[in-house]
XYZ file of N, CA and C in Angstrom:
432
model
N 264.063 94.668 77.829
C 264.929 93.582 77.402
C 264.403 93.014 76.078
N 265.145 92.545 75.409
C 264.686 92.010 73.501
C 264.547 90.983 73.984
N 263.647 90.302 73.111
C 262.892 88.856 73.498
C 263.992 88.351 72.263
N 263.590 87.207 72.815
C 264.877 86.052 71.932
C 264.234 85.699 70.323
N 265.293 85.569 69.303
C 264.612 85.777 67.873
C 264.875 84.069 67.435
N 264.344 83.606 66.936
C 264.631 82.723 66.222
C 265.583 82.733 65.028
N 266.556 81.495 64.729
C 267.294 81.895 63.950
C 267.658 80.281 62.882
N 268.225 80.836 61.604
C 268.275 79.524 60.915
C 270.449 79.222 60.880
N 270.844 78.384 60.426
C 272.159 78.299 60.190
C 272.425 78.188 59.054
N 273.015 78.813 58.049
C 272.941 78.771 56.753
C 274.376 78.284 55.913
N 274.399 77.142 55.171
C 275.693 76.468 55.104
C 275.784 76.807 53.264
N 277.094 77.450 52.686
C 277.033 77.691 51.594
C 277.896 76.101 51.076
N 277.135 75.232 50.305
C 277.644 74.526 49.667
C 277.445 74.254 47.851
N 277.964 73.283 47.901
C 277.817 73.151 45.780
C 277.327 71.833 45.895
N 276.349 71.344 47.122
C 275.276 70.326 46.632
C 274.316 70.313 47.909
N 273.380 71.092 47.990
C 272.922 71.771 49.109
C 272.162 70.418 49.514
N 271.460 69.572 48.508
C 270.602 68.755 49.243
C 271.240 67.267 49.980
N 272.591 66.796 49.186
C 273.101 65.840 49.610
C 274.353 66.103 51.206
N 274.208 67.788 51.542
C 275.111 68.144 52.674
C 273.478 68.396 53.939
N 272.781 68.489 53.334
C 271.374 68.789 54.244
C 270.840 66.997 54.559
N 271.119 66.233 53.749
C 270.904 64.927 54.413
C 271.891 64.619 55.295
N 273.047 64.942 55.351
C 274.093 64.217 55.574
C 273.561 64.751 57.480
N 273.652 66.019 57.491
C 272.911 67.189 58.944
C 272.301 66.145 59.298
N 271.317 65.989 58.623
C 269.948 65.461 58.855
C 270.684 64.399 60.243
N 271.390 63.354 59.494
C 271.912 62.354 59.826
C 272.770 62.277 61.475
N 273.135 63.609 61.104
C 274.177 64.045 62.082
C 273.419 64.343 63.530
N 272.500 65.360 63.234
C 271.418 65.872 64.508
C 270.493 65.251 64.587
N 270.125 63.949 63.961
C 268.934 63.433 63.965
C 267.376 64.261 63.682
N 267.555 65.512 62.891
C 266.883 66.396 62.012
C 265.742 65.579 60.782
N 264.939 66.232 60.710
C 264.079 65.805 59.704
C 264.540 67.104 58.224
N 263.757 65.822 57.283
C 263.569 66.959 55.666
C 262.391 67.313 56.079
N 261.618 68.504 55.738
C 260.341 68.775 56.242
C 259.606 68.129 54.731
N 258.105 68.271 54.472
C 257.444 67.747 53.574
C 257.375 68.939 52.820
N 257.351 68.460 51.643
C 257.205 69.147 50.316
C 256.429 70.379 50.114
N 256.683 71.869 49.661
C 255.441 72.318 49.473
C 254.213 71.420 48.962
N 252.904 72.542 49.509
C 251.572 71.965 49.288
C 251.362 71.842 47.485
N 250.887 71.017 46.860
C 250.887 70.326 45.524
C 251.910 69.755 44.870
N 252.936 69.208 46.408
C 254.033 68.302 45.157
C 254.463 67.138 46.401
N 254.291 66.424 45.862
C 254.129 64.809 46.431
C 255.845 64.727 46.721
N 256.629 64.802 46.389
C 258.058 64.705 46.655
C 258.842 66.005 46.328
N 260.043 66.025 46.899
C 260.929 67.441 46.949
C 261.742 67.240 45.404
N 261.946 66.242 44.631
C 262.009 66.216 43.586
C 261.037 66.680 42.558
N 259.248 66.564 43.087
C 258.705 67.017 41.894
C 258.854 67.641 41.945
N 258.998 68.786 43.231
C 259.318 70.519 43.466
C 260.431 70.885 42.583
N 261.372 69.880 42.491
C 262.660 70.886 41.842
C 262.284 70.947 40.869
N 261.641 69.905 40.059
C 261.715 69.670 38.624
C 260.767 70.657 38.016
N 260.158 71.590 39.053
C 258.699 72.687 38.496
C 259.602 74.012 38.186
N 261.110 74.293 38.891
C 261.787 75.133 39.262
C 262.379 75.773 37.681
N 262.480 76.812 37.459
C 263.808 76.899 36.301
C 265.081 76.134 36.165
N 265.695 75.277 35.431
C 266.560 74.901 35.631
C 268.131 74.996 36.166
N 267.987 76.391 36.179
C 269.046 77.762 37.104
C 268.917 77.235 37.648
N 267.411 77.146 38.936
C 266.812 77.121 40.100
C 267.006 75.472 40.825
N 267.144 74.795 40.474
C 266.944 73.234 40.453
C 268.456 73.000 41.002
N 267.609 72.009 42.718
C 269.165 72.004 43.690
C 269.681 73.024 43.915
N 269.174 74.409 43.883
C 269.864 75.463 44.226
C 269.605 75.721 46.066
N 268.782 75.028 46.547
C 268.495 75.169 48.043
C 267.630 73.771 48.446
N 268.632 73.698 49.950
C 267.659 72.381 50.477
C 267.716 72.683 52.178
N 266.672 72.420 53.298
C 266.698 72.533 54.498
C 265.966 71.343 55.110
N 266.278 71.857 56.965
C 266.048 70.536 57.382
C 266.057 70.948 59.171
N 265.319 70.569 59.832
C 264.705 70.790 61.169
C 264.762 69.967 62.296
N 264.425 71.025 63.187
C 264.684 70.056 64.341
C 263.481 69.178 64.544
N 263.187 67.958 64.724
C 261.733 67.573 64.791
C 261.533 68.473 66.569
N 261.983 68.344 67.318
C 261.573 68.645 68.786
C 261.423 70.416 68.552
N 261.611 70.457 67.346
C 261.808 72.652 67.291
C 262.254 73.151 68.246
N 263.258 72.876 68.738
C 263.878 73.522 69.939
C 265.230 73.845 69.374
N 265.207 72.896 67.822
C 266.989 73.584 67.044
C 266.664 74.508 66.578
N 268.127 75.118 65.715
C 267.826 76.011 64.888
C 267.570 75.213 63.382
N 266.898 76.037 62.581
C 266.601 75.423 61.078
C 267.697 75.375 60.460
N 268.406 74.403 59.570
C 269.453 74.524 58.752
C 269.048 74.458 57.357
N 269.971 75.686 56.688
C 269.624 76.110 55.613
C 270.996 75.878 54.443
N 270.428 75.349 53.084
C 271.972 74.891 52.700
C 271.524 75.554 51.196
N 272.685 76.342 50.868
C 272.224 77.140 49.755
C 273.693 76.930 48.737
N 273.222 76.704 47.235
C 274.261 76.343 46.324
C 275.050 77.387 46.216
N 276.483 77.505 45.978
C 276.887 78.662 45.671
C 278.744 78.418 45.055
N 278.718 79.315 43.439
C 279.242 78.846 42.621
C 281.056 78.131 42.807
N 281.324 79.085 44.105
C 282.550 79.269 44.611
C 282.708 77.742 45.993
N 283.805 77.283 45.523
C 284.404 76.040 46.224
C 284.788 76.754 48.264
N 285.027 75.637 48.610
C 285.326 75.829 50.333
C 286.619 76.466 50.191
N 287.209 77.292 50.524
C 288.807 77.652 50.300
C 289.328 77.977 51.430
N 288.831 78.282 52.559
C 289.608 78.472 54.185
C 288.804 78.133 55.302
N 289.178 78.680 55.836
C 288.654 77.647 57.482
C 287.491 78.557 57.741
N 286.302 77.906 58.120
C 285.043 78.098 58.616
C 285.651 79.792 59.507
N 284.470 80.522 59.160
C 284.869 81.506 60.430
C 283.619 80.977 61.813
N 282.624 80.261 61.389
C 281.323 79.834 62.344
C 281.558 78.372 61.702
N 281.074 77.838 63.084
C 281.027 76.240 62.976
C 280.060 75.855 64.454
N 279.418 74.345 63.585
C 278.679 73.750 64.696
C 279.905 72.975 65.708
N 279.252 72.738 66.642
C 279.331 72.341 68.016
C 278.671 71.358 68.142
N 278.637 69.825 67.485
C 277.694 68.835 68.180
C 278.312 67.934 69.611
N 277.457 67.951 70.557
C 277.525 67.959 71.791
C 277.356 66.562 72.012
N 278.106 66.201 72.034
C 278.091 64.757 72.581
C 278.709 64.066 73.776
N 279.648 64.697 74.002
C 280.338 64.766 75.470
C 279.645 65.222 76.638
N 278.594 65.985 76.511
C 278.542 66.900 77.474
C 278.196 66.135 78.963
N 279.152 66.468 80.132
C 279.217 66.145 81.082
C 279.677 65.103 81.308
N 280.379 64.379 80.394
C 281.442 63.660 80.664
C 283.234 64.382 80.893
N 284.027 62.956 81.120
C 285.433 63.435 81.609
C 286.093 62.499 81.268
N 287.090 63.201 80.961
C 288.462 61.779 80.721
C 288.158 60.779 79.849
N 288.761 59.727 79.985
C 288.480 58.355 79.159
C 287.149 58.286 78.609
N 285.922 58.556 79.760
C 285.025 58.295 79.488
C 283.963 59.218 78.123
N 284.691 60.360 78.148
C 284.526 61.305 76.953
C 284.937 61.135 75.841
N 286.358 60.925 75.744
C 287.176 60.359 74.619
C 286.191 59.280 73.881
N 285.602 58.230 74.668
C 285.186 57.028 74.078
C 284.124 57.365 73.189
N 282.971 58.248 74.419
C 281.836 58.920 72.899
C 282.383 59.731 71.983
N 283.055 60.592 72.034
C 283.784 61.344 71.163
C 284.398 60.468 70.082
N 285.063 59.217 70.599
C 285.714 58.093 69.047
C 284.004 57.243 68.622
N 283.309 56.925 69.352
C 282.473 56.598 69.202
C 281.492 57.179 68.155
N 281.179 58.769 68.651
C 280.561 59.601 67.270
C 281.469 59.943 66.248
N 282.862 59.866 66.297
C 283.156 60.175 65.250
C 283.140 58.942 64.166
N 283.491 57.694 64.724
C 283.502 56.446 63.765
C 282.194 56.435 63.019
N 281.066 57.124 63.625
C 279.855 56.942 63.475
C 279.424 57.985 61.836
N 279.960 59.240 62.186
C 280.297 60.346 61.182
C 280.870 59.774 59.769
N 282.187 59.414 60.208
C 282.867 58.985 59.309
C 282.559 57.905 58.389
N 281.601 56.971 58.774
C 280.952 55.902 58.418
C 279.585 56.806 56.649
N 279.141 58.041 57.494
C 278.569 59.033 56.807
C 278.856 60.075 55.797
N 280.428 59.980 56.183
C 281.332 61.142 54.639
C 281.861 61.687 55.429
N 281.679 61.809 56.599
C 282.762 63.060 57.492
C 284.390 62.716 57.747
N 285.123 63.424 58.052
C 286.698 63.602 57.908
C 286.994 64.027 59.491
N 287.902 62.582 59.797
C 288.670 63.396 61.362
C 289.506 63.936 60.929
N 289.661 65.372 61.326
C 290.530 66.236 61.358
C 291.900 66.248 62.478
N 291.463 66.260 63.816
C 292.073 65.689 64.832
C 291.797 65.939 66.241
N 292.031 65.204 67.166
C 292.047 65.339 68.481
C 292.132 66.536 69.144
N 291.545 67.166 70.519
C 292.294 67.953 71.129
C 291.644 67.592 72.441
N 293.186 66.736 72.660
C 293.173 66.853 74.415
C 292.620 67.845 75.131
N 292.232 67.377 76.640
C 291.940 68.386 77.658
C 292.929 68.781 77.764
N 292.860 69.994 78.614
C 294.026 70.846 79.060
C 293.435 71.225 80.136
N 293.978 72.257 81.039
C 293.454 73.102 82.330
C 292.184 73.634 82.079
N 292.106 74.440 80.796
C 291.046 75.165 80.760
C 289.908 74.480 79.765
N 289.996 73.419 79.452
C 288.808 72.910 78.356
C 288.892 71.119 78.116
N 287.654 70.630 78.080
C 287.466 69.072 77.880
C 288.099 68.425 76.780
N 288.475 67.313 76.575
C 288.496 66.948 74.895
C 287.743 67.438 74.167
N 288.158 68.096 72.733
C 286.983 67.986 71.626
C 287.667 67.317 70.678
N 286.613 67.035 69.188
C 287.391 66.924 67.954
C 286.995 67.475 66.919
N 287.969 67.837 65.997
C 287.814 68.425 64.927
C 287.529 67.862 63.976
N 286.310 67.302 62.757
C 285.711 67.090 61.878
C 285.310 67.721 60.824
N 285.463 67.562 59.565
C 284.718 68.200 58.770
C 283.587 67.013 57.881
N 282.906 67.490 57.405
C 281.398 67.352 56.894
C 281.677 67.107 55.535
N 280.869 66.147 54.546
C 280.988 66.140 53.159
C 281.656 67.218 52.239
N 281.560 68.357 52.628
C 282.150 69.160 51.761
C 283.240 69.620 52.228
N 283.535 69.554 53.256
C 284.917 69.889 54.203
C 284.742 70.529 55.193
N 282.940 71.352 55.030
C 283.130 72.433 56.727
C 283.558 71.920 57.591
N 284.476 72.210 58.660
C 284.521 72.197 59.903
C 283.587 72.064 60.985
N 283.131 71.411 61.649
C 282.809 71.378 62.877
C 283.020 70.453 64.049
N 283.014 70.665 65.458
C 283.312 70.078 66.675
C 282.521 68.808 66.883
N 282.890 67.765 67.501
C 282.498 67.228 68.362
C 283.074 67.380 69.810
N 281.670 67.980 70.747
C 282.116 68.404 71.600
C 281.742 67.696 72.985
């Protein structure tokens, strides 16, 4: 049997470090500390080629039990719907009313942060409320 791999999530945006705070915010994630000889992640950029500068920013689970998120610049704008998207779990094991409420609850909370309700989706037979959100730059993802 394959032993389980570790893995990072890698988000292509056109401002990698201000969509990696925003995460941060979202999962309650840390910025990790600076490489060794630079007192802030700014002196780091500023050592970089200027190509290079804001071209990548990441951010962790403090409990390391997430995956690492990785946010990399890239020249081309958002133009269609996510084919992968997060899932933040906030419902889980709730029902009815009482789901809905954390669900308006995290999203007011999001939105307060740059995020966009997209919209509702009732339960049905086969699945709980979720909602649809997107993130500073528009990705898509659930509150679930």
């Amino acid at each position: 049997m394959a032993s389980v791999r570790q893995f990072q999530v890698t988000f292509d945006c056109a401002e990698p470090e201000r969509v990696a705070r925003f995460w941060c915010e979202v999962l309650g994630y840390d910025v990790p500390s600076p490489p060794e000889g630079y007192a802030t992640w700014d002196d780091f950029d500023r050592s970089l080629p200027p190509e290079k500068q804001g071209s990548w920013f990441a951010c962790s689970d403090p409990s390391g039990v997430g995956p690492r998120l990785f946010f990399q610049r890239v020249p081309e704008g958002k133009v269609v719907k996510n084919r992968v998207h997060l899932d933040v779990r906030v419902g889980t094991g709730l029902v009815g009313e009482e789901r809905l409420a954390a669900l308006e609850a995290e999203c007011a909370r999001l939105v307060a942060l740059g995020a966009v309700r997209v919209r509702l989706l009732l339960a049905d037979d086969d699945n709980e409320s979720c909602m649809v959100m997107q993130d500073i730059e528009g990705n898509e993802f659930c509150l679930d």
